[in-house]
Amino acid sequence: MFGIPGQSPVTITPAAVAQIRKLMERDGRYALRIGVKKGGCAGMEYTMDYVDGSEANDEVVEQDGARVLIAPMAQMFLFGTEIDYETSLLESGFKFRNPNVVDACGCGESIKFKDVEELSAEQGSQG
C-alpha cells in the first residue's frame, strides 16, 4: 500500500529473524503480524500477534524462514523500520528502530509518530 516497489518496508536483523523463526516453529504459526494501535502515554503502541494466514492488503516480509505481516493501517507508520531482538540481563524482546517516531514515553512502551501528511509526503518523494 505505502511501499516502494522492490524495497522491503521493514528490515529484520539476524537476531530478530532467529527469534521469529523460533516462535513460528514452536507454536506452529504461519507468521507474526505487526501493527499499531492507539494507546499509551505517547499516543500509539506497537502490536504483535501470531497469525495462521495473511489478510487482504497485509504486506508480507519474508527473510531466511521468518515471516512478518504488516497490517494495512500500520504500513505507513512502519516504513523504514528495523526490527531487532535484544537480550540483556534484565529483559529481552523485540526492538523497533523506527525513523517515523518523533517521541516516546519514558518506559518505551508507547510512541508518537510524525503527522500522517508528513509521512505521506516523505514516502511519496522516495518513489
Short mmCIF file of N, CA, C and O in Angstrom, two decimals:
data_model
loop_
_atom_site.label_atom_id
_atom_site.label_comp_id
_atom_site.label_asym_id
_atom_site.label_seq_id
_atom_site.Cartn_x
_atom_site.Cartn_y
_atom_site.Cartn_z
N MET A 1 0.81 -1.20 0.00
CA MET A 1 0.00 0.00 0.00
C MET A 1 0.85 1.26 0.00
O MET A 1 0.67 2.13 -0.81
N PHE A 2 1.80 1.38 0.94
CA PHE A 2 2.59 2.59 1.05
C PHE A 2 4.05 2.35 0.72
O PHE A 2 4.87 3.20 0.93
N GLY A 3 4.39 1.17 0.21
CA GLY A 3 5.77 0.82 -0.04
C GLY A 3 6.30 1.36 -1.34
O GLY A 3 5.60 1.93 -2.16
N ILE A 4 7.59 1.16 -1.51
CA ILE A 4 8.28 1.49 -2.74
C ILE A 4 8.53 0.18 -3.45
O ILE A 4 9.09 -0.75 -2.86
N PRO A 5 8.12 0.05 -4.71
CA PRO A 5 8.31 -1.22 -5.43
C PRO A 5 9.77 -1.69 -5.36
O PRO A 5 10.69 -0.90 -5.58
N GLY A 6 9.94 -2.96 -5.02
CA GLY A 6 11.27 -3.55 -4.94
C GLY A 6 12.01 -3.28 -3.66
O GLY A 6 13.14 -3.72 -3.49
N GLN A 7 11.41 -2.56 -2.73
CA GLN A 7 12.07 -2.25 -1.46
C GLN A 7 11.21 -2.76 -0.30
O GLN A 7 10.01 -2.49 -0.24
N SER A 8 11.83 -3.51 0.60
CA SER A 8 11.10 -4.02 1.75
C SER A 8 10.70 -2.87 2.67
O SER A 8 11.51 -1.98 2.93
N PRO A 9 9.48 -2.88 3.19
CA PRO A 9 9.04 -1.79 4.06
C PRO A 9 9.74 -1.79 5.41
O PRO A 9 9.87 -0.75 6.05
N VAL A 10 10.20 -2.96 5.85
CA VAL A 10 10.95 -3.07 7.10
C VAL A 10 12.16 -3.96 6.87
O VAL A 10 12.17 -4.76 5.94
N THR A 11 13.16 -3.82 7.72
CA THR A 11 14.29 -4.75 7.70
C THR A 11 14.27 -5.52 9.01
O THR A 11 13.79 -5.02 10.03
N ILE A 12 14.77 -6.73 8.95
CA ILE A 12 14.77 -7.61 10.13
C ILE A 12 16.21 -8.05 10.37
O ILE A 12 16.85 -8.60 9.47
N THR A 13 16.72 -7.81 11.57
CA THR A 13 18.09 -8.20 11.89
C THR A 13 18.17 -9.72 12.03
O THR A 13 17.16 -10.40 12.27
N PRO A 14 19.37 -10.29 11.91
CA PRO A 14 19.52 -11.74 12.09
C PRO A 14 19.00 -12.23 13.45
O PRO A 14 18.42 -13.31 13.53
N ALA A 15 19.18 -11.44 14.51
CA ALA A 15 18.68 -11.85 15.83
C ALA A 15 17.16 -11.92 15.83
O ALA A 15 16.57 -12.85 16.40
N ALA A 16 16.50 -10.96 15.19
CA ALA A 16 15.04 -10.98 15.13
C ALA A 16 14.55 -12.12 14.24
O ALA A 16 13.55 -12.77 14.55
N VAL A 17 15.25 -12.37 13.12
CA VAL A 17 14.89 -13.50 12.26
C VAL A 17 14.91 -14.79 13.05
O VAL A 17 13.97 -15.59 12.99
N ALA A 18 15.98 -15.01 13.81
CA ALA A 18 16.10 -16.24 14.59
C ALA A 18 14.97 -16.37 15.60
O ALA A 18 14.38 -17.45 15.76
N GLN A 19 14.62 -15.28 16.27
CA GLN A 19 13.55 -15.33 17.28
C GLN A 19 12.19 -15.56 16.65
O GLN A 19 11.38 -16.33 17.15
N ILE A 20 11.93 -14.89 15.53
CA ILE A 20 10.64 -15.06 14.84
C ILE A 20 10.50 -16.50 14.36
O ILE A 20 9.44 -17.12 14.53
N ARG A 21 11.55 -17.05 13.75
CA ARG A 21 11.51 -18.45 13.30
C ARG A 21 11.27 -19.39 14.47
O ARG A 21 10.47 -20.33 14.37
N LYS A 22 11.95 -19.14 15.58
CA LYS A 22 11.79 -19.98 16.77
C LYS A 22 10.33 -19.96 17.25
O LYS A 22 9.75 -21.00 17.55
N LEU A 23 9.73 -18.77 17.30
CA LEU A 23 8.35 -18.64 17.75
C LEU A 23 7.38 -19.30 16.77
O LEU A 23 6.43 -19.97 17.19
N MET A 24 7.61 -19.11 15.46
CA MET A 24 6.75 -19.72 14.45
C MET A 24 6.80 -21.24 14.54
O MET A 24 5.76 -21.90 14.49
N GLU A 25 8.00 -21.79 14.68
CA GLU A 25 8.17 -23.24 14.74
C GLU A 25 7.60 -23.82 16.03
O GLU A 25 6.93 -24.85 16.02
N ARG A 26 7.88 -23.14 17.14
CA ARG A 26 7.42 -23.63 18.45
C ARG A 26 5.91 -23.73 18.51
O ARG A 26 5.35 -24.70 19.04
N ASP A 27 5.22 -22.73 17.98
CA ASP A 27 3.77 -22.67 18.08
C ASP A 27 3.06 -23.06 16.80
O ASP A 27 1.83 -22.97 16.72
N GLY A 28 3.80 -23.49 15.79
CA GLY A 28 3.19 -23.93 14.53
C GLY A 28 2.38 -22.84 13.85
O GLY A 28 1.30 -23.09 13.34
N ARG A 29 2.90 -21.63 13.84
CA ARG A 29 2.18 -20.49 13.28
C ARG A 29 2.72 -20.09 11.92
O ARG A 29 3.88 -20.31 11.60
N TYR A 30 1.87 -19.45 11.14
CA TYR A 30 2.21 -19.01 9.79
C TYR A 30 3.15 -17.80 9.82
O TYR A 30 4.09 -17.71 9.05
N ALA A 31 2.85 -16.84 10.70
CA ALA A 31 3.62 -15.59 10.70
C ALA A 31 3.38 -14.81 11.99
O ALA A 31 2.55 -15.17 12.81
N LEU A 32 4.12 -13.73 12.08
CA LEU A 32 3.95 -12.75 13.15
C LEU A 32 3.44 -11.47 12.50
O LEU A 32 4.07 -10.95 11.58
N ARG A 33 2.26 -10.99 12.92
CA ARG A 33 1.70 -9.76 12.36
C ARG A 33 2.04 -8.60 13.28
O ARG A 33 1.85 -8.66 14.49
N ILE A 34 2.53 -7.52 12.66
CA ILE A 34 2.90 -6.32 13.39
C ILE A 34 1.95 -5.20 12.99
O ILE A 34 1.65 -5.03 11.80
N GLY A 35 1.50 -4.46 13.98
CA GLY A 35 0.61 -3.34 13.71
C GLY A 35 0.84 -2.23 14.72
O GLY A 35 1.79 -2.28 15.51
N VAL A 36 -0.01 -1.24 14.70
CA VAL A 36 0.00 -0.16 15.68
C VAL A 36 -1.44 0.09 16.11
O VAL A 36 -2.38 -0.17 15.36
N LYS A 37 -1.58 0.57 17.33
CA LYS A 37 -2.90 0.92 17.84
C LYS A 37 -2.77 2.13 18.74
O LYS A 37 -1.68 2.45 19.23
N LYS A 38 -3.89 2.82 18.95
CA LYS A 38 -3.89 3.95 19.87
C LYS A 38 -3.74 3.42 21.28
O LYS A 38 -4.33 2.42 21.65
N GLY A 39 -2.93 4.13 22.07
CA GLY A 39 -2.77 3.74 23.46
C GLY A 39 -1.46 4.24 24.02
O GLY A 39 -0.61 4.77 23.31
N GLY A 40 -1.30 4.09 25.31
CA GLY A 40 -0.09 4.52 25.98
C GLY A 40 -0.03 6.02 26.15
O GLY A 40 -0.81 6.76 25.58
N CYS A 41 0.94 6.47 26.94
CA CYS A 41 1.02 7.90 27.24
C CYS A 41 1.54 8.73 26.08
O CYS A 41 1.31 9.93 26.05
N ALA A 42 2.21 8.13 25.10
CA ALA A 42 2.68 8.90 23.94
C ALA A 42 1.69 8.86 22.78
O ALA A 42 1.86 9.56 21.80
N GLY A 43 0.66 8.01 22.85
CA GLY A 43 -0.39 8.03 21.85
C GLY A 43 -0.58 6.76 21.04
O GLY A 43 -1.68 6.45 20.63
N MET A 44 0.51 6.02 20.76
CA MET A 44 0.40 4.81 19.93
C MET A 44 1.28 3.71 20.53
O MET A 44 2.25 4.00 21.23
N GLU A 45 0.92 2.48 20.22
CA GLU A 45 1.69 1.32 20.68
C GLU A 45 1.83 0.33 19.54
O GLU A 45 0.94 0.22 18.69
N TYR A 46 2.94 -0.39 19.53
CA TYR A 46 3.10 -1.48 18.57
C TYR A 46 2.29 -2.68 19.04
O TYR A 46 2.13 -2.90 20.24
N THR A 47 1.79 -3.45 18.09
CA THR A 47 1.12 -4.71 18.41
C THR A 47 1.84 -5.83 17.68
O THR A 47 2.38 -5.63 16.60
N MET A 48 1.87 -7.00 18.29
CA MET A 48 2.45 -8.19 17.68
C MET A 48 1.55 -9.36 18.03
O MET A 48 1.23 -9.58 19.19
N ASP A 49 1.13 -10.11 16.99
CA ASP A 49 0.24 -11.24 17.19
C ASP A 49 0.66 -12.39 16.29
O ASP A 49 1.08 -12.17 15.15
N TYR A 50 0.50 -13.61 16.78
CA TYR A 50 0.66 -14.78 15.92
C TYR A 50 -0.55 -14.87 15.00
O TYR A 50 -1.66 -14.57 15.42
N VAL A 51 -0.33 -15.28 13.76
CA VAL A 51 -1.44 -15.46 12.84
C VAL A 51 -1.24 -16.75 12.05
O VAL A 51 -0.12 -17.23 11.88
N ASP A 52 -2.34 -17.31 11.59
CA ASP A 52 -2.31 -18.55 10.82
C ASP A 52 -2.47 -18.32 9.32
O ASP A 52 -2.56 -19.27 8.55
N GLY A 53 -2.54 -17.06 8.89
CA GLY A 53 -2.65 -16.73 7.47
C GLY A 53 -2.64 -15.22 7.31
O GLY A 53 -2.76 -14.48 8.28
N SER A 54 -2.51 -14.78 6.08
CA SER A 54 -2.49 -13.34 5.83
C SER A 54 -3.90 -12.86 5.49
O SER A 54 -4.77 -13.63 5.10
N GLU A 55 -4.11 -11.58 5.64
CA GLU A 55 -5.37 -10.93 5.30
C GLU A 55 -5.14 -10.03 4.09
O GLU A 55 -4.00 -9.72 3.74
N ALA A 56 -6.22 -9.62 3.47
CA ALA A 56 -6.12 -8.72 2.32
C ALA A 56 -5.31 -7.49 2.69
O ALA A 56 -5.48 -6.92 3.77
N ASN A 57 -4.42 -7.11 1.82
CA ASN A 57 -3.58 -5.92 1.94
C ASN A 57 -2.50 -5.99 3.01
O ASN A 57 -1.83 -4.98 3.26
N ASP A 58 -2.30 -7.15 3.64
CA ASP A 58 -1.13 -7.30 4.51
C ASP A 58 0.12 -7.21 3.65
O ASP A 58 0.16 -7.73 2.53
N GLU A 59 1.14 -6.56 4.15
CA GLU A 59 2.44 -6.56 3.49
C GLU A 59 3.21 -7.73 4.08
O GLU A 59 3.33 -7.86 5.29
N VAL A 60 3.71 -8.62 3.23
CA VAL A 60 4.42 -9.81 3.68
C VAL A 60 5.92 -9.60 3.50
O VAL A 60 6.38 -9.26 2.41
N VAL A 61 6.66 -9.77 4.59
CA VAL A 61 8.11 -9.67 4.55
C VAL A 61 8.66 -11.02 5.00
O VAL A 61 8.39 -11.46 6.12
N GLU A 62 9.40 -11.67 4.11
CA GLU A 62 9.98 -12.97 4.43
C GLU A 62 11.49 -12.86 4.33
O GLU A 62 12.02 -12.28 3.39
N GLN A 63 12.16 -13.40 5.35
CA GLN A 63 13.61 -13.36 5.38
C GLN A 63 14.13 -14.60 6.10
O GLN A 63 13.83 -14.80 7.28
N ASP A 64 14.88 -15.41 5.40
CA ASP A 64 15.54 -16.58 5.98
C ASP A 64 14.59 -17.44 6.81
O ASP A 64 14.95 -17.90 7.89
N GLY A 65 13.38 -17.66 6.33
CA GLY A 65 12.43 -18.51 7.02
C GLY A 65 11.54 -17.82 8.03
O GLY A 65 10.64 -18.42 8.60
N ALA A 66 11.79 -16.53 8.29
CA ALA A 66 10.94 -15.75 9.18
C ALA A 66 9.93 -14.98 8.33
O ALA A 66 10.29 -14.42 7.30
N ARG A 67 8.68 -14.98 8.76
CA ARG A 67 7.63 -14.29 8.01
C ARG A 67 6.94 -13.28 8.92
O ARG A 67 6.41 -13.64 9.98
N VAL A 68 6.95 -12.02 8.48
CA VAL A 68 6.30 -10.93 9.21
C VAL A 68 5.24 -10.33 8.30
O VAL A 68 5.51 -10.07 7.12
N LEU A 69 4.06 -10.13 8.83
CA LEU A 69 2.99 -9.45 8.11
C LEU A 69 2.80 -8.07 8.74
O LEU A 69 2.78 -7.95 9.97
N ILE A 70 2.66 -7.08 7.89
CA ILE A 70 2.42 -5.73 8.40
C ILE A 70 0.99 -5.37 8.06
O ILE A 70 0.59 -5.36 6.89
N ALA A 71 0.22 -5.11 9.11
CA ALA A 71 -1.20 -4.77 8.95
C ALA A 71 -1.33 -3.52 8.08
O ALA A 71 -0.50 -2.61 8.16
N PRO A 72 -2.37 -3.45 7.25
CA PRO A 72 -2.53 -2.32 6.32
C PRO A 72 -2.46 -0.94 6.98
O PRO A 72 -1.80 -0.05 6.47
N MET A 73 -3.12 -0.77 8.11
CA MET A 73 -3.14 0.54 8.75
C MET A 73 -1.80 0.91 9.38
O MET A 73 -1.58 2.07 9.71
N ALA A 74 -0.89 -0.04 9.52
CA ALA A 74 0.41 0.22 10.13
C ALA A 74 1.50 0.46 9.11
O ALA A 74 2.57 0.96 9.46
N GLN A 75 1.26 0.14 7.86
CA GLN A 75 2.33 0.19 6.86
C GLN A 75 2.97 1.56 6.75
O GLN A 75 4.19 1.68 6.70
N MET A 76 2.19 2.61 6.73
CA MET A 76 2.73 3.96 6.60
C MET A 76 3.62 4.30 7.81
O MET A 76 4.66 4.93 7.66
N PHE A 77 3.22 3.86 8.99
CA PHE A 77 3.95 4.21 10.20
C PHE A 77 5.22 3.37 10.38
O PHE A 77 6.14 3.79 11.06
N LEU A 78 5.26 2.19 9.79
CA LEU A 78 6.40 1.29 9.99
C LEU A 78 7.41 1.33 8.85
O LEU A 78 8.47 0.73 8.96
N PHE A 79 7.11 2.04 7.77
CA PHE A 79 8.01 2.06 6.63
C PHE A 79 9.38 2.57 7.06
O PHE A 79 9.51 3.61 7.67
N GLY A 80 10.42 1.80 6.75
CA GLY A 80 11.79 2.16 7.10
C GLY A 80 12.25 1.65 8.45
O GLY A 80 13.39 1.89 8.86
N THR A 81 11.42 0.91 9.15
CA THR A 81 11.74 0.42 10.49
C THR A 81 12.66 -0.80 10.44
O THR A 81 12.50 -1.67 9.60
N GLU A 82 13.60 -0.84 11.37
CA GLU A 82 14.42 -2.03 11.58
C GLU A 82 13.87 -2.76 12.79
O GLU A 82 13.70 -2.15 13.85
N ILE A 83 13.58 -4.04 12.63
CA ILE A 83 13.09 -4.87 13.73
C ILE A 83 14.27 -5.69 14.24
O ILE A 83 14.93 -6.39 13.47
N ASP A 84 14.55 -5.59 15.52
CA ASP A 84 15.67 -6.30 16.14
C ASP A 84 15.14 -7.09 17.33
O ASP A 84 14.03 -6.88 17.80
N TYR A 85 15.96 -8.02 17.81
CA TYR A 85 15.64 -8.74 19.04
C TYR A 85 16.87 -8.63 19.93
O TYR A 85 17.96 -9.01 19.52
N GLU A 86 16.69 -8.08 21.12
CA GLU A 86 17.80 -7.87 22.04
C GLU A 86 17.58 -8.61 23.34
O GLU A 86 16.46 -8.71 23.82
N THR A 87 18.69 -9.11 23.89
CA THR A 87 18.66 -9.80 25.17
C THR A 87 19.67 -9.13 26.09
O THR A 87 20.82 -8.91 25.70
N SER A 88 19.24 -8.79 27.30
CA SER A 88 20.14 -8.21 28.30
C SER A 88 19.95 -8.95 29.61
O SER A 88 19.14 -9.88 29.69
N LEU A 89 20.63 -8.52 30.62
CA LEU A 89 20.50 -9.16 31.93
C LEU A 89 19.09 -9.00 32.50
O LEU A 89 18.60 -9.88 33.20
N LEU A 90 18.43 -7.89 32.21
CA LEU A 90 17.14 -7.61 32.81
C LEU A 90 15.94 -7.92 31.94
O LEU A 90 14.85 -8.15 32.44
N GLU A 91 16.14 -7.91 30.61
CA GLU A 91 14.99 -8.12 29.74
C GLU A 91 15.42 -8.60 28.36
O GLU A 91 16.58 -8.48 27.99
N SER A 92 14.47 -9.14 27.65
CA SER A 92 14.69 -9.48 26.25
C SER A 92 13.39 -9.20 25.50
O SER A 92 12.30 -9.29 26.07
N GLY A 93 13.55 -8.82 24.24
CA GLY A 93 12.36 -8.54 23.47
C GLY A 93 12.68 -7.89 22.14
O GLY A 93 13.83 -7.54 21.86
N PHE A 94 11.63 -7.72 21.34
CA PHE A 94 11.77 -7.08 20.05
C PHE A 94 11.93 -5.57 20.24
O PHE A 94 11.29 -4.98 21.11
N LYS A 95 12.80 -4.99 19.44
CA LYS A 95 13.04 -3.55 19.46
C LYS A 95 12.76 -3.01 18.06
O LYS A 95 13.15 -3.62 17.07
N PHE A 96 12.11 -1.88 17.99
CA PHE A 96 11.79 -1.24 16.72
C PHE A 96 12.60 0.05 16.61
O PHE A 96 12.45 0.94 17.44
N ARG A 97 13.45 0.11 15.61
CA ARG A 97 14.18 1.35 15.31
C ARG A 97 13.45 2.00 14.13
O ARG A 97 13.65 1.62 13.00
N ASN A 98 12.59 2.94 14.48
CA ASN A 98 11.63 3.49 13.52
C ASN A 98 11.93 4.97 13.26
O ASN A 98 11.79 5.79 14.17
N PRO A 99 12.29 5.31 12.02
CA PRO A 99 12.59 6.72 11.72
C PRO A 99 11.37 7.62 11.74
O PRO A 99 11.51 8.85 11.70
N ASN A 100 10.18 7.06 11.81
CA ASN A 100 8.94 7.83 11.80
C ASN A 100 8.50 8.24 13.19
O ASN A 100 7.51 8.97 13.34
N VAL A 101 9.20 7.79 14.24
CA VAL A 101 8.84 8.11 15.62
C VAL A 101 9.48 9.44 16.00
O VAL A 101 10.67 9.65 15.79
N VAL A 102 8.67 10.34 16.53
CA VAL A 102 9.18 11.64 16.97
C VAL A 102 9.25 11.76 18.49
O VAL A 102 9.91 12.65 19.00
N ASP A 103 8.60 10.86 19.21
CA ASP A 103 8.62 10.92 20.67
C ASP A 103 8.24 9.55 21.22
O ASP A 103 7.54 8.78 20.56
N ALA A 104 8.71 9.26 22.41
CA ALA A 104 8.37 8.01 23.10
C ALA A 104 8.21 8.31 24.58
O ALA A 104 8.82 9.25 25.10
N CYS A 105 7.42 7.50 25.24
CA CYS A 105 7.24 7.69 26.67
C CYS A 105 8.48 7.20 27.41
O CYS A 105 9.33 6.52 26.84
N GLY A 106 8.58 7.51 28.67
CA GLY A 106 9.74 7.15 29.46
C GLY A 106 9.98 5.66 29.57
O GLY A 106 11.12 5.21 29.60
N CYS A 107 8.91 4.87 29.60
CA CYS A 107 9.08 3.42 29.74
C CYS A 107 9.36 2.75 28.40
O CYS A 107 9.69 1.57 28.35
N GLY A 108 9.20 3.50 27.30
CA GLY A 108 9.49 2.95 25.98
C GLY A 108 8.39 2.09 25.39
O GLY A 108 8.57 1.47 24.35
N GLU A 109 7.24 2.03 26.03
CA GLU A 109 6.15 1.17 25.56
C GLU A 109 5.25 1.85 24.54
O GLU A 109 4.54 1.19 23.81
N SER A 110 5.23 3.18 24.51
CA SER A 110 4.37 3.85 23.54
C SER A 110 5.16 4.92 22.80
O SER A 110 6.16 5.43 23.29
N ILE A 111 4.68 5.25 21.60
CA ILE A 111 5.40 6.15 20.72
C ILE A 111 4.44 7.16 20.11
O ILE A 111 3.23 6.97 20.12
N LYS A 112 5.04 8.21 19.56
CA LYS A 112 4.28 9.20 18.80
C LYS A 112 4.93 9.30 17.43
O LYS A 112 6.16 9.39 17.32
N PHE A 113 4.12 9.27 16.38
CA PHE A 113 4.61 9.33 15.01
C PHE A 113 4.52 10.73 14.44
O PHE A 113 3.76 11.56 14.93
N LYS A 114 5.27 10.95 13.36
CA LYS A 114 5.13 12.18 12.58
C LYS A 114 3.68 12.25 12.10
O LYS A 114 2.99 11.24 12.02
N ASP A 115 3.23 13.45 11.75
CA ASP A 115 1.88 13.62 11.21
C ASP A 115 1.71 12.79 9.94
O ASP A 115 2.64 12.60 9.17
N VAL A 116 0.50 12.30 9.70
CA VAL A 116 0.19 11.47 8.54
C VAL A 116 0.56 12.19 7.24
O VAL A 116 1.13 11.60 6.33
N GLU A 117 0.26 13.49 7.15
CA GLU A 117 0.58 14.24 5.94
C GLU A 117 2.09 14.27 5.70
O GLU A 117 2.56 14.13 4.58
N GLU A 118 2.86 14.45 6.76
CA GLU A 118 4.31 14.48 6.66
C GLU A 118 4.86 13.12 6.23
O GLU A 118 5.74 13.03 5.38
N LEU A 119 4.32 12.04 6.79
CA LEU A 119 4.75 10.70 6.40
C LEU A 119 4.44 10.43 4.94
O LEU A 119 5.27 9.90 4.20
N SER A 120 3.24 10.79 4.49
CA SER A 120 2.85 10.57 3.10
C SER A 120 3.75 11.34 2.15
O SER A 120 4.16 10.82 1.12
N ALA A 121 4.08 12.58 2.48
CA ALA A 121 4.94 13.40 1.63
C ALA A 121 6.34 12.80 1.53
O ALA A 121 6.93 12.74 0.46
N GLU A 122 6.89 12.34 2.67
CA GLU A 122 8.23 11.74 2.67
C GLU A 122 8.26 10.48 1.83
O GLU A 122 9.17 10.26 1.06
N GLN A 123 7.26 9.63 2.00
CA GLN A 123 7.25 8.36 1.25
C GLN A 123 6.99 8.59 -0.22
O GLN A 123 7.52 7.90 -1.06
N GLY A 124 6.22 9.61 -0.57
CA GLY A 124 5.98 9.93 -1.95
C GLY A 124 7.23 10.44 -2.65
O GLY A 124 7.47 10.18 -3.82
N SER A 125 8.10 11.16 -1.91
CA SER A 125 9.31 11.69 -2.51
C SER A 125 10.39 10.63 -2.67
O SER A 125 11.36 10.84 -3.39
N GLN A 126 10.25 9.46 -2.02
CA GLN A 126 11.23 8.38 -2.14
C GLN A 126 10.99 7.52 -3.36
O GLN A 126 11.84 6.75 -3.74
N GLY A 127 9.82 7.60 -3.96
CA GLY A 127 9.45 6.71 -5.07
C GLY A 127 9.81 7.18 -6.40
O GLY A 127 10.34 7.93 -6.97
#
